Structure formats: C-alpha cells, structure tokens
PDB file of C-alpha atoms and ligand atoms in Angstrom:
ATOM      1  CA  MET A   1      -9.152  -2.782 -45.036  1.00 83.00           C
ATOM      2  CA  MET A   2      -8.334   0.788 -44.306  1.00 93.00           C
ATOM      3  CA  GLU A   3     -10.316   1.540 -41.191  1.00 96.00           C
ATOM      4  CA  GLN A   4     -11.465   5.456 -40.670  1.00 98.00           C
ATOM      5  CA  LEU A   5     -11.486   6.644 -37.282  1.00 98.00           C
ATOM      6  CA  GLY A   6     -11.392  10.322 -35.883  1.00 97.00           C
ATOM      7  CA  LEU A   7     -12.038  12.815 -33.476  1.00 98.00           C
ATOM      8  CA  ILE A   8     -15.149  15.708 -33.689  1.00 98.00           C
ATOM      9  CA  GLY A   9     -14.468  18.964 -31.617  1.00 97.00           C
ATOM     10  CA  TYR A  10     -12.927  21.978 -31.168  1.00 96.00           C
ATOM     11  CA  PRO A  11     -10.188  22.827 -30.104  1.00 95.00           C
ATOM     12  CA  ILE A  12      -8.658  19.671 -30.598  1.00 96.00           C
ATOM     13  CA  LYS A  13      -5.160  20.184 -32.304  1.00 94.00           C
ATOM     14  CA  HIS A  14      -3.279  18.961 -29.213  1.00 93.00           C
ATOM     15  CA  SER A  15      -5.718  16.255 -28.517  1.00 96.00           C
ATOM     16  CA  LEU A  16      -3.886  12.571 -27.384  1.00 97.00           C
ATOM     17  CA  SER A  17      -6.544  10.802 -28.628  1.00 98.00           C
ATOM     18  CA  PRO A  18      -4.530  10.627 -31.990  1.00 98.00           C
ATOM     19  CA  TRP A  19      -1.933   9.088 -30.068  1.00 98.00           C
ATOM     20  CA  ILE A  20      -3.532   6.576 -28.103  1.00 98.00           C
ATOM     21  CA  HIS A  21      -5.816   5.071 -31.016  1.00 98.00           C
ATOM     22  CA  THR A  22      -2.670   4.829 -33.387  1.00 98.00           C
ATOM     23  CA  LYS A  23      -1.215   2.739 -30.968  1.00 98.00           C
ATOM     24  CA  PHE A  24      -4.032   0.796 -30.395  1.00 98.00           C
ATOM     25  CA  LEU A  25      -4.363  -0.030 -34.386  1.00 98.00           C
ATOM     26  CA  GLU A  26      -1.046  -0.864 -34.086  1.00 97.00           C
ATOM     27  CA  ASN A  27      -1.004  -3.170 -31.273  1.00 97.00           C
ATOM     28  CA  THR A  28      -4.226  -5.076 -32.547  1.00 97.00           C
ATOM     29  CA  ASN A  29      -2.442  -5.415 -35.928  1.00 95.00           C
ATOM     30  CA  PHE A  30      -5.722  -3.235 -37.788  1.00 97.00           C
ATOM     31  CA  LYS A  31      -4.850  -0.881 -40.490  1.00 97.00           C
ATOM     32  CA  GLY A  32      -6.357   2.380 -40.580  1.00 97.00           C
ATOM     33  CA  SER A  33      -5.955   5.992 -39.396  1.00 98.00           C
ATOM     34  CA  TYR A  34      -7.329   8.444 -36.678  1.00 98.00           C
ATOM     35  CA  SER A  35      -7.807  11.752 -37.847  1.00 97.00           C
ATOM     36  CA  ILE A  36      -8.859  14.912 -36.298  1.00 97.00           C
ATOM     37  CA  PHE A  37     -11.738  17.186 -37.314  1.00 97.00           C
ATOM     38  CA  GLU A  38     -11.787  20.575 -35.988  1.00 96.00           C
ATOM     39  CA  ALA A  39     -15.392  22.050 -36.504  1.00 94.00           C
ATOM     40  CA  ARG A  40     -17.557  24.967 -35.906  1.00 94.00           C
ATOM     41  CA  GLU A  41     -21.266  24.341 -34.575  1.00 95.00           C
ATOM     42  CA  ASP A  42     -22.418  25.311 -38.065  1.00 96.00           C
ATOM     43  CA  ASP A  43     -20.078  22.536 -39.831  1.00 95.00           C
ATOM     44  CA  LEU A  44     -21.111  19.534 -37.520  1.00 97.00           C
ATOM     45  CA  LEU A  45     -23.902  18.153 -38.923  1.00 97.00           C
ATOM     46  CA  HIS A  46     -22.149  18.181 -42.210  1.00 96.00           C
ATOM     47  CA  LEU A  47     -19.066  16.851 -41.069  1.00 96.00           C
ATOM     48  CA  VAL A  48     -21.335  13.921 -39.323  1.00 97.00           C
ATOM     49  CA  GLN A  49     -23.234  12.956 -42.510  1.00 96.00           C
ATOM     50  CA  THR A  50     -19.533  13.275 -44.014  1.00 95.00           C
ATOM     51  CA  MET A  51     -18.356  10.477 -41.567  1.00 95.00           C
ATOM     52  CA  LYS A  52     -21.171   8.414 -42.622  1.00 94.00           C
ATOM     53  CA  ASP A  53     -21.096   8.933 -46.350  1.00 93.00           C
ATOM     54  CA  LYS A  54     -17.110   8.074 -45.832  1.00 94.00           C
ATOM     55  CA  GLY A  55     -18.085   4.938 -44.260  1.00 95.00           C
ATOM     56  CA  VAL A  56     -15.759   5.682 -41.216  1.00 97.00           C
ATOM     57  CA  ARG A  57     -15.608   2.928 -38.299  1.00 98.00           C
ATOM     58  CA  GLY A  58     -16.472   4.927 -35.904  1.00 98.00           C
ATOM     59  CA  PHE A  59     -15.566   8.460 -34.002  1.00 98.00           C
ATOM     60  CA  ASN A  60     -14.655  10.502 -30.801  1.00 98.00           C
ATOM     61  CA  VAL A  61     -16.716  13.432 -30.160  1.00 98.00           C
ATOM     62  CA  THR A  62     -15.377  16.142 -27.277  1.00 96.00           C
ATOM     63  CA  ILE A  63     -16.055  19.599 -26.069  1.00 94.00           C
ATOM     64  CA  PRO A  64     -18.172  21.067 -27.241  1.00 96.00           C
ATOM     65  CA  PHE A  65     -20.352  18.953 -29.028  1.00 97.00           C
ATOM     66  CA  LYS A  66     -20.991  16.222 -26.502  1.00 96.00           C
ATOM     67  CA  GLN A  67     -24.783  17.059 -26.313  1.00 96.00           C
ATOM     68  CA  LYS A  68     -25.018  18.813 -29.632  1.00 97.00           C
ATOM     69  CA  ILE A  69     -24.408  15.892 -31.638  1.00 98.00           C
ATOM     70  CA  ILE A  70     -27.061  13.642 -29.987  1.00 98.00           C
ATOM     71  CA  PRO A  71     -30.037  14.758 -32.576  1.00 98.00           C
ATOM     72  CA  MET A  72     -27.924  14.146 -35.513  1.00 98.00           C
ATOM     73  CA  LEU A  73     -27.298  10.305 -34.548  1.00 98.00           C
ATOM     74  CA  ASP A  74     -29.821   7.229 -35.220  1.00 98.00           C
ATOM     75  CA  GLU A  75     -29.463   5.446 -32.206  1.00 98.00           C
ATOM     76  CA  LEU A  76     -28.191   6.230 -28.372  1.00 98.00           C
ATOM     77  CA  ASP A  77     -26.768   3.555 -26.201  1.00 98.00           C
ATOM     78  CA  PRO A  78     -28.675   3.311 -22.644  1.00 97.00           C
ATOM     79  CA  THR A  79     -26.049   4.761 -21.062  1.00 96.00           C
ATOM     80  CA  ALA A  80     -25.154   7.929 -23.053  1.00 97.00           C
ATOM     81  CA  MET A  81     -29.211   8.157 -23.165  1.00 97.00           C
ATOM     82  CA  LYS A  82     -28.733   8.480 -19.174  1.00 95.00           C
ATOM     83  CA  ILE A  83     -25.610  10.474 -19.108  1.00 95.00           C
ATOM     84  CA  GLY A  84     -27.168  12.941 -21.694  1.00 95.00           C
ATOM     85  CA  ALA A  85     -23.783  12.976 -23.789  1.00 96.00           C
ATOM     86  CA  VAL A  86     -21.910  11.125 -26.437  1.00 98.00           C
ATOM     87  CA  ASN A  87     -17.886  10.860 -26.680  1.00 98.00           C
ATOM     88  CA  THR A  88     -17.900   7.862 -28.917  1.00 98.00           C
ATOM     89  CA  VAL A  89     -19.997   7.021 -32.205  1.00 98.00           C
ATOM     90  CA  LEU A  90     -20.032   3.446 -34.115  1.00 98.00           C
ATOM     91  CA  ASN A  91     -20.749   3.555 -37.591  1.00 98.00           C
ATOM     92  CA  HIS A  92     -22.874   0.258 -37.675  1.00 97.00           C
ATOM     93  CA  ASP A  93     -24.000  -0.716 -41.186  1.00 94.00           C
ATOM     94  CA  GLY A  94     -24.610   2.949 -41.351  1.00 94.00           C
ATOM     95  CA  ARG A  95     -26.648   3.572 -38.871  1.00 96.00           C
ATOM     96  CA  LEU A  96     -24.777   6.112 -36.313  1.00 98.00           C
ATOM     97  CA  ILE A  97     -25.049   4.794 -32.546  1.00 98.00           C
ATOM     98  CA  GLY A  98     -23.731   6.986 -30.041  1.00 98.00           C
ATOM     99  CA  TYR A  99     -21.882   5.706 -26.389  1.00 98.00           C
ATOM    100  CA  ASN A 100     -20.374   7.223 -23.541  1.00 98.00           C
ATOM    101  CA  THR A 101     -17.094   5.600 -22.266  1.00 98.00           C
ATOM    102  CA  ASP A 102     -15.883   8.134 -19.743  1.00 97.00           C
ATOM    103  CA  GLY A 103     -17.612   6.373 -16.952  1.00 98.00           C
ATOM    104  CA  ILE A 104     -16.469   2.960 -17.360  1.00 98.00           C
ATOM    105  CA  GLY A 105     -13.051   4.039 -18.437  1.00 98.00           C
ATOM    106  CA  PHE A 106     -12.630   5.752 -15.251  1.00 98.00           C
ATOM    107  CA  LEU A 107     -13.845   2.755 -13.463  1.00 98.00           C
ATOM    108  CA  ARG A 108     -11.571   0.384 -15.291  1.00 97.00           C
ATOM    109  CA  SER A 109      -8.608   2.559 -14.753  1.00 98.00           C
ATOM    110  CA  LEU A 110      -9.625   2.861 -11.009  1.00 98.00           C
ATOM    111  CA  GLU A 111     -10.431  -0.766 -10.466  1.00 97.00           C
ATOM    112  CA  ILE A 112      -6.870  -1.745 -12.036  1.00 96.00           C
ATOM    113  CA  SER A 113      -4.701   0.520 -10.568  1.00 96.00           C
ATOM    114  CA  HIS A 114      -6.658   0.007  -7.014  1.00 97.00           C
ATOM    115  CA  PRO A 115      -7.962  -3.601  -6.910  1.00 97.00           C
ATOM    116  CA  GLU A 116      -8.705  -3.474  -3.396  1.00 95.00           C
ATOM    117  CA  VAL A 117     -11.916  -1.238  -3.882  1.00 95.00           C
ATOM    118  CA  VAL A 118     -13.513  -4.075  -6.405  1.00 94.00           C
ATOM    119  CA  ASP A 119     -14.769  -6.359  -3.635  1.00 93.00           C
ATOM    120  CA  ASN A 120     -15.534  -3.542  -1.081  1.00 95.00           C
ATOM    121  CA  LYS A 121     -18.779  -1.805  -2.278  1.00 97.00           C
ATOM    122  CA  LYS A 122     -19.726  -0.317   0.818  1.00 97.00           C
ATOM    123  CA  ILE A 123     -16.560   2.234   0.688  1.00 98.00           C
ATOM    124  CA  LYS A 124     -17.527   5.908   1.028  1.00 98.00           C
ATOM    125  CA  ILE A 125     -17.139   7.675  -1.826  1.00 98.00           C
ATOM    126  CA  LEU A 126     -17.300  11.495  -2.460  1.00 98.00           C
ATOM    127  CA  LEU A 127     -17.508  12.965  -5.970  1.00 98.00           C
ATOM    128  CA  VAL A 128     -16.646  16.705  -6.554  1.00 98.00           C
ATOM    129  CA  GLY A 129     -18.150  18.225  -9.540  1.00 98.00           C
ATOM    130  CA  ALA A 130     -21.643  17.616 -11.269  1.00 97.00           C
ATOM    131  CA  GLY A 131     -20.982  18.430 -14.648  1.00 94.00           C
ATOM    132  CA  GLY A 132     -20.540  15.898 -17.577  1.00 93.00           C
ATOM    133  CA  ALA A 133     -17.902  14.055 -16.199  1.00 95.00           C
ATOM    134  CA  ALA A 134     -19.340  13.723 -12.869  1.00 97.00           C
ATOM    135  CA  ARG A 135     -22.425  12.124 -14.379  1.00 96.00           C
ATOM    136  CA  GLY A 136     -20.712   9.583 -16.467  1.00 96.00           C
ATOM    137  CA  ILE A 137     -18.492   8.369 -13.169  1.00 98.00           C
ATOM    138  CA  TYR A 138     -21.841   8.739 -10.998  1.00 97.00           C
ATOM    139  CA  TYR A 139     -23.551   5.888 -13.178  1.00 97.00           C
ATOM    140  CA  ALA A 140     -20.629   3.648 -13.818  1.00 97.00           C
ATOM    141  CA  LEU A 141     -20.160   3.473  -9.803  1.00 98.00           C
ATOM    142  CA  LYS A 142     -23.731   3.073  -9.502  1.00 96.00           C
ATOM    143  CA  GLN A 143     -23.921   0.114 -12.232  1.00 96.00           C
ATOM    144  CA  ALA A 144     -20.845  -1.358 -10.594  1.00 97.00           C
ATOM    145  CA  GLY A 145     -22.776  -1.752  -7.385  1.00 97.00           C
ATOM    146  CA  TYR A 146     -20.803   1.030  -5.244  1.00 97.00           C
ATOM    147  CA  LEU A 147     -23.467   1.894  -2.481  1.00 96.00           C
ATOM    148  CA  SER A 148     -22.198   4.899  -0.858  1.00 97.00           C
ATOM    149  CA  ILE A 149     -21.878   8.214  -3.383  1.00 98.00           C
ATOM    150  CA  ASN A 150     -21.977  11.798  -2.180  1.00 98.00           C
ATOM    151  CA  ILE A 151     -21.744  14.646  -4.337  1.00 98.00           C
ATOM    152  CA  THR A 152     -20.357  17.889  -3.378  1.00 98.00           C
ATOM    153  CA  ASN A 153     -20.539  20.879  -6.050  1.00 98.00           C
ATOM    154  CA  ARG A 154     -20.333  24.647  -5.994  1.00 98.00           C
ATOM    155  CA  THR A 155     -23.866  24.522  -7.485  1.00 98.00           C
ATOM    156  CA  ILE A 156     -25.568  21.794  -5.297  1.00 97.00           C
ATOM    157  CA  GLU A 157     -28.797  22.140  -7.585  1.00 96.00           C
ATOM    158  CA  LYS A 158     -26.398  20.417 -10.271  1.00 96.00           C
ATOM    159  CA  ALA A 159     -25.398  17.580  -7.787  1.00 97.00           C
ATOM    160  CA  GLU A 160     -29.131  17.201  -6.972  1.00 97.00           C
ATOM    161  CA  LEU A 161     -30.060  16.628 -10.564  1.00 95.00           C
ATOM    162  CA  ILE A 162     -27.689  13.589 -10.939  1.00 96.00           C
ATOM    163  CA  VAL A 163     -29.122  11.746  -7.956  1.00 95.00           C
ATOM    164  CA  GLY A 164     -32.432  12.024  -8.547  1.00 89.00           C
ATOM    165  CA  ARG A 165     -34.430  11.487  -5.593  1.00 89.00           C
ATOM    166  CA  ASP A 166     -31.846  10.916  -2.545  1.00 86.00           C
ATOM    167  CA  LYS A 167     -30.987  14.809  -2.152  1.00 90.00           C
ATOM    168  CA  SER A 168     -29.096  13.850   0.804  1.00 92.00           C
ATOM    169  CA  ALA A 169     -26.536  12.463  -0.937  1.00 97.00           C
ATOM    170  CA  CYS A 170     -25.639  16.175  -1.847  1.00 98.00           C
ATOM    171  CA  ILE A 171     -23.518  18.390   0.285  1.00 98.00           C
ATOM    172  CA  SER A 172     -21.942  21.376   0.289  1.00 98.00           C
ATOM    173  CA  LEU A 173     -17.998  22.421  -0.337  1.00 98.00           C
ATOM    174  CA  LYS A 174     -18.184  23.121   3.162  1.00 98.00           C
ATOM    175  CA  ASP A 175     -19.342  20.207   4.530  1.00 98.00           C
ATOM    176  CA  ALA A 176     -17.377  18.106   2.289  1.00 98.00           C
ATOM    177  CA  GLU A 177     -14.174  19.739   3.885  1.00 98.00           C
ATOM    178  CA  ARG A 178     -15.203  19.539   7.282  1.00 98.00           C
ATOM    179  CA  ASN A 179     -16.393  15.761   7.097  1.00 98.00           C
ATOM    180  CA  LEU A 180     -13.670  14.408   4.557  1.00 98.00           C
ATOM    181  CA  GLN A 181     -12.365  11.967   6.930  1.00 98.00           C
ATOM    182  CA  GLU A 182     -15.464   9.906   6.261  1.00 98.00           C
ATOM    183  CA  TYR A 183     -14.398   9.012   2.837  1.00 98.00           C
ATOM    184  CA  ASP A 184     -12.443   6.414   1.697  1.00 98.00           C
ATOM    185  CA  LEU A 185     -12.296   7.413  -2.144  1.00 98.00           C
ATOM    186  CA  ILE A 186     -12.452  11.026  -3.387  1.00 98.00           C
ATOM    187  CA  ILE A 187     -12.979  11.654  -7.149  1.00 98.00           C
ATOM    188  CA  GLN A 188     -12.244  15.244  -8.323  1.00 98.00           C
ATOM    189  CA  THR A 189     -14.217  15.740 -11.739  1.00 98.00           C
ATOM    190  CA  THR A 190     -13.933  19.432 -12.245  1.00 97.00           C
ATOM    191  CA  ASN A 191     -11.686  21.188 -14.575  1.00 96.00           C
ATOM    192  CA  VAL A 192     -10.228  23.383 -11.402  1.00 97.00           C
ATOM    193  CA  GLY A 193      -6.488  22.820 -11.177  1.00 97.00           C
ATOM    194  CA  MET A 194      -5.970  22.292 -14.831  1.00 97.00           C
ATOM    195  CA  ARG A 195      -3.132  24.031 -16.580  1.00 96.00           C
ATOM    196  CA  PRO A 196      -3.139  27.401 -16.488  1.00 96.00           C
ATOM    197  CA  ASN A 197      -4.698  27.227 -13.596  1.00 97.00           C
ATOM    198  CA  GLU A 198      -2.330  24.742 -11.832  1.00 97.00           C
ATOM    199  CA  GLU A 199      -2.772  26.789  -8.459  1.00 98.00           C
ATOM    200  CA  ASN A 200      -6.389  26.325  -7.531  1.00 98.00           C
ATOM    201  CA  SER A 201      -7.876  23.380  -6.311  1.00 98.00           C
ATOM    202  CA  PRO A 202     -11.611  22.419  -5.403  1.00 97.00           C
ATOM    203  CA  LEU A 203     -11.518  21.718  -2.053  1.00 97.00           C
ATOM    204  CA  TYR A 204      -9.034  22.031   1.234  1.00 96.00           C
ATOM    205  CA  LEU A 205      -8.087  18.606   2.020  1.00 98.00           C
ATOM    206  CA  HIS A 206      -6.956  19.243   5.586  1.00 97.00           C
ATOM    207  CA  ASN A 207      -9.358  16.586   6.958  1.00 98.00           C
ATOM    208  CA  LEU A 208      -8.320  13.645   4.567  1.00 98.00           C
ATOM    209  CA  LYS A 209      -7.719  10.658   6.087  1.00 98.00           C
ATOM    210  CA  SER A 210      -4.422   8.745   5.262  1.00 97.00           C
ATOM    211  CA  THR A 211      -5.904   5.590   4.380  1.00 97.00           C
ATOM    212  CA  ALA A 212      -8.311   7.366   1.401  1.00 98.00           C
ATOM    213  CA  ILE A 213      -7.641   6.930  -2.175  1.00 98.00           C
ATOM    214  CA  VAL A 214      -7.668  10.355  -3.983  1.00 98.00           C
ATOM    215  CA  SER A 215      -8.207  10.616  -7.789  1.00 98.00           C
ATOM    216  CA  ASP A 216      -8.270  13.784 -10.502  1.00 98.00           C
ATOM    217  CA  ILE A 217      -9.522  13.477 -13.458  1.00 98.00           C
ATOM    218  CA  VAL A 218      -7.245  16.199 -14.619  1.00 97.00           C
ATOM    219  CA  TYR A 219      -4.478  15.135 -16.250  1.00 97.00           C
ATOM    220  CA  GLN A 220      -2.450  18.277 -17.739  1.00 96.00           C
ATOM    221  CA  PRO A 221      -0.788  18.815 -14.922  1.00 97.00           C
ATOM    222  CA  ILE A 222      -0.565  14.959 -13.954  1.00 97.00           C
ATOM    223  CA  TRP A 223       0.571  16.132 -10.749  1.00 97.00           C
ATOM    224  CA  THR A 224      -2.276  18.683  -9.773  1.00 98.00           C
ATOM    225  CA  LYS A 225      -2.216  20.493  -6.693  1.00 98.00           C
ATOM    226  CA  PHE A 226      -5.290  18.468  -5.379  1.00 98.00           C
ATOM    227  CA  LEU A 227      -3.095  15.062  -5.873  1.00 98.00           C
ATOM    228  CA  LYS A 228       0.111  17.118  -4.272  1.00 98.00           C
ATOM    229  CA  GLU A 229      -1.841  17.464  -1.384  1.00 98.00           C
ATOM    230  CA  ALA A 230      -3.510  14.240  -0.956  1.00 98.00           C
ATOM    231  CA  GLU A 231      -0.096  12.769  -1.664  1.00 98.00           C
ATOM    232  CA  ALA A 232       1.503  14.988   1.271  1.00 98.00           C
ATOM    233  CA  LYS A 233      -1.405  13.781   3.607  1.00 97.00           C
ATOM    234  CA  GLY A 234      -0.492  10.357   2.977  1.00 98.00           C
ATOM    235  CA  ALA A 235      -3.434   9.178   0.485  1.00 98.00           C
ATOM    236  CA  LYS A 236      -2.952   7.020  -2.535  1.00 98.00           C
ATOM    237  CA  VAL A 237      -3.491   9.228  -5.672  1.00 98.00           C
ATOM    238  CA  HIS A 238      -5.109   8.262  -9.055  1.00 98.00           C
ATOM    239  CA  HIS A 239      -4.118   9.903 -12.079  1.00 98.00           C
ATOM    240  CA  GLY A 240      -6.482  11.313 -14.658  1.00 98.00           C
ATOM    241  CA  TYR A 241      -4.299  10.380 -17.581  1.00 98.00           C
ATOM    242  CA  LEU A 242      -5.349   6.702 -16.926  1.00 98.00           C
ATOM    243  CA  MET A 243      -8.881   7.325 -17.522  1.00 98.00           C
ATOM    244  CA  LEU A 244      -8.077   9.104 -20.673  1.00 98.00           C
ATOM    245  CA  LEU A 245      -6.360   5.822 -21.557  1.00 98.00           C
ATOM    246  CA  TYR A 246      -9.183   3.607 -20.579  1.00 98.00           C
ATOM    247  CA  GLN A 247     -11.976   5.632 -21.817  1.00 98.00           C
ATOM    248  CA  ALA A 248     -10.089   5.055 -25.185  1.00 98.00           C
ATOM    249  CA  GLN A 249      -9.379   1.706 -24.940  1.00 98.00           C
ATOM    250  CA  PHE A 250     -13.513   1.111 -23.971  1.00 98.00           C
ATOM    251  CA  ALA A 251     -14.507   3.121 -27.472  1.00 98.00           C
ATOM    252  CA  PHE A 252     -11.749   1.251 -29.211  1.00 98.00           C
ATOM    253  CA  GLU A 253     -13.352  -1.971 -27.874  1.00 98.00           C
ATOM    254  CA  ILE A 254     -16.757  -0.703 -29.189  1.00 98.00           C
ATOM    255  CA  TRP A 255     -15.697  -0.123 -32.609  1.00 98.00           C
ATOM    256  CA  PHE A 256     -13.588  -3.389 -33.192  1.00 98.00           C
ATOM    257  CA  GLY A 257     -15.136  -5.639 -30.604  1.00 97.00           C
ATOM    258  CA  ILE A 258     -11.881  -6.386 -28.874  1.00 97.00           C
ATOM    259  CA  VAL A 259     -10.133  -4.967 -26.123  1.00 98.00           C
ATOM    260  CA  PRO A 260      -6.635  -3.730 -27.332  1.00 98.00           C
ATOM    261  CA  PRO A 261      -3.711  -4.557 -24.998  1.00 97.00           C
ATOM    262  CA  LEU A 262      -2.343  -1.174 -23.457  1.00 96.00           C
ATOM    263  CA  ASN A 263       1.163  -2.708 -23.461  1.00 94.00           C
ATOM    264  CA  GLU A 264       3.595   0.007 -21.994  1.00 96.00           C
ATOM    265  CA  MET A 265       0.915   2.705 -22.984  1.00 98.00           C
ATOM    266  CA  ASP A 266       0.181   4.066 -19.618  1.00 97.00           C
ATOM    267  CA  LYS A 267       4.127   4.385 -19.134  1.00 97.00           C
ATOM    268  CA  GLN A 268       4.472   6.220 -22.676  1.00 98.00           C
ATOM    269  CA  LEU A 269       1.636   8.409 -21.808  1.00 98.00           C
ATOM    270  CA  LYS A 270       2.907   9.348 -18.509  1.00 97.00           C
ATOM    271  CA  GLN A 271       5.989  10.598 -20.355  1.00 97.00           C
ATOM    272  CA  LEU A 272       4.501  12.041 -22.815  1.00 95.00           C
ATOM    273  CA  LEU A 273       2.077  14.691 -20.500  1.00 95.00           C
ATOM    274  CA  GLU A 274       5.385  15.076 -18.267  1.00 93.00           C
ATOM    275  CA  GLY A 275       6.718  16.668 -21.223  1.00 84.00           C
TER     276      GLY A 275
HETATM  277  P1  ATR B 301     -17.731  18.687 -17.758  1.00 97.08           P
HETATM  278  O1  ATR B 301     -18.739  18.221 -18.849  1.00 97.08           O
HETATM  279  O2  ATR B 301     -16.014  18.137 -17.979  1.00 97.08           O
HETATM  280  O3  ATR B 301     -17.746  17.616 -16.432  1.00 97.08           O
HETATM  281  P2  ATR B 301     -19.322  20.751 -16.966  1.00 97.08           P
HETATM  282  O4  ATR B 301     -20.148  20.346 -17.417  1.00 97.08           O
HETATM  283  O5  ATR B 301     -18.898  22.228 -17.453  1.00 97.08           O
HETATM  284  O6  ATR B 301     -17.748  20.133 -17.434  1.00 97.08           O
HETATM  285  O7  ATR B 301     -18.523  20.761 -15.234  1.00 97.08           O
HETATM  286  C1  ATR B 301     -17.495  21.888 -14.660  1.00 97.08           C
HETATM  287  C2  ATR B 301     -17.634  21.305 -13.382  1.00 97.08           C
HETATM  288  O8  ATR B 301     -16.737  22.149 -12.825  1.00 97.08           O
HETATM  289  C3  ATR B 301     -19.227  21.764 -12.625  1.00 97.08           C
HETATM  290  O9  ATR B 301     -19.098  20.926 -11.087  1.00 97.08           O
HETATM  291  C4  ATR B 301     -18.519  23.035 -12.309  1.00 97.08           C
HETATM  292  O10 ATR B 301     -19.437  23.362 -10.759  1.00 97.08           O
HETATM  293  P3  ATR B 301     -20.570  24.435 -11.237  1.00 97.08           P
HETATM  294  O11 ATR B 301     -21.851  23.063 -11.429  1.00 97.08           O
HETATM  295  O12 ATR B 301     -20.874  25.166  -9.826  1.00 97.08           O
HETATM  296  O13 ATR B 301     -20.315  25.573 -12.477  1.00 97.08           O
HETATM  297  C5  ATR B 301     -17.239  22.821 -11.922  1.00 97.08           C
HETATM  298  N1  ATR B 301     -16.560  24.122 -11.424  1.00 97.08           N
HETATM  299  C6  ATR B 301     -16.058  24.958 -12.543  1.00 97.08           C
HETATM  300  N2  ATR B 301     -14.927  25.981 -12.214  1.00 97.08           N
HETATM  301  C7  ATR B 301     -15.488  25.696 -10.803  1.00 97.08           C
HETATM  302  C8  ATR B 301     -14.562  26.762  -9.988  1.00 97.08           C
HETATM  303  N3  ATR B 301     -14.070  27.707 -10.208  1.00 97.08           N
HETATM  304  N4  ATR B 301     -14.884  26.494  -8.380  1.00 97.08           N
HETATM  305  C9  ATR B 301     -15.684  25.210  -8.169  1.00 97.08           C
HETATM  306  N5  ATR B 301     -16.305  24.680  -9.173  1.00 97.08           N
HETATM  307  C10 ATR B 301     -15.771  24.901 -10.588  1.00 97.08           C
END
C-alpha cells in the first residue's frame, strides 16, 4: 500500500521535511510519498478536509498554521493541548488527531548527544525565548523530570504565561546575562540569529561557564553566532538540526508505530545544510 504523507504551511518550498521523511520511508521499507502543500489561510480548511478524504496516513503542519489548524481537527493529544500548537497530524480511521513533537524531539536529540544530562535532573537550565518552540521544550523538560528551569525573554510576560504560578522562574535578559555562570544548560529557542540575520544573538555569553552545554534550535546557519561564542568559551554545543531530525522521527513514529532508524542521516543533514 502506498502511504501518503505531507506538510502544510507557507512558505515551505525549501523545507527539509520531504528529504527527512523520504529517508525514513526508505529506512523502514514502507512504500509512500511525502508531498508539500503550500496553503493560504483561506485554503486551510479545504486542504485539511482533502487530506482526510484522500486517506493520507498523516501530515506535518508548520508556520503559520500550527495554532490555526487546531479547531479543524477531531482530537488533540494532551501535550499538543498544553502547548497550544500542533505540528503533526495522524489520520486514525478518518479522525484527525493533532500532536506536537517539537519538545520531545528536542529532548531526544539532547539526551542522545549529551547522555550525561539524563541522570542529572538537578542541572540548572535556562530557556531563552517564550514562543511556541520554548513552550514545547519547557513541557518536555518538565515532563522528563528536570527540576530547575528558568526562562528569559525580551517580553517577560510571555515567559510568565509558560511557567504558570512560579513567576520567580522568569528573569530579564539582563539578569540572565549577569548570572549566566549559574547555568549548566542554556537553550536558545528564538529565531534570533537565523539566516539572513546571522550577525544577531539574543544574549551575551561573557559570563558563560566553560562546563556548560549550549543549545540553539536555529539550524540555518548550523553555526549560529550564539553557538560560535559558546564554543569559543569552551562550552559544549548542541545543534538545531538534531532537533529537526528527532521531531520528525517522533512524527514518523506517531504515523507508523515504529521508530525509524536514522542510519547516517544526522551526518547527511549536516552536510546538506552546510551546502
Ligand atoms: P516560535 O513559535 O517559533 O517559537 P514565536 O512564537 O513567534 O516563534 O516566538 C518568537 C520568540 O523569539 C519570542 O520569544 C520572541 O520574543 P518576544 O516574546 O519578546 O517577542 C523572540 N524574539 C523574536 N525576535 C526577537 C528579537 N529581535 N530579540 C529578542 N527576542 C526576539
């Protein structure tokens, strides 16, 4: 049987998801295809209905529809409900169920690249940013049992919305910079530093300790200014393309019930991105 998969978003012509999921299909010997569907907001409802009618196995959703799609689905997984955004939809016998794989994808990629964090749930974590990506990562970290997570953001009120009652976990960018030596793991979740604004960085790292792990979810470029500065300080770095790969792996798992092997895909994806 030919399995149909796809991606809905705008603009998505340069998305790497078709490459990733086509490899997963090959690696698991499923026969299928992954197509991209560029949509305007007016077309979204019709497109979602078409996906259902065509009997697709599932699809991904990206900017700008991760929230707008929610009322068009039949069911929401509890994590997607908490995050308030959907990036993966499963067609389960004609019912569309929304999931969010960003947070778990990030966590998997981190714990595989830096296994030393797994048994050390007391590490002090700083999340930079308070958008949709930060929200997903925050919940995944909490769910995994990490005990100390602070959030810093340009707009502090948005950080407060994520943490709920524990407002003291939210700090200004200035305070974060001043006290950066306190943190063992720093996760950059904003789009600051993304091509074509590679010269930007959301946070000065002069107080970073050399034993820290510094992660940036931006993957274009692979070496953001943030990560270059972290490496220059002697810190260990964690690249954004790994989150891209593992959030896709978790989506594939939701669609097919098996974890697709990556084989050499991490190296290949890095090469692709390096051009
Ligand atoms: P996503 O869903 O991809 O996380 P988002 O919800 O638009 O995107 O969130 C973008 C994040 O990047 C926010 O934390 C935003 O900060 P604000 O909440 O203050 O807007 C942050 N961000 C975007 N541009 C920024 C900039 N120039 N400087 C600092 N933070 C920025």
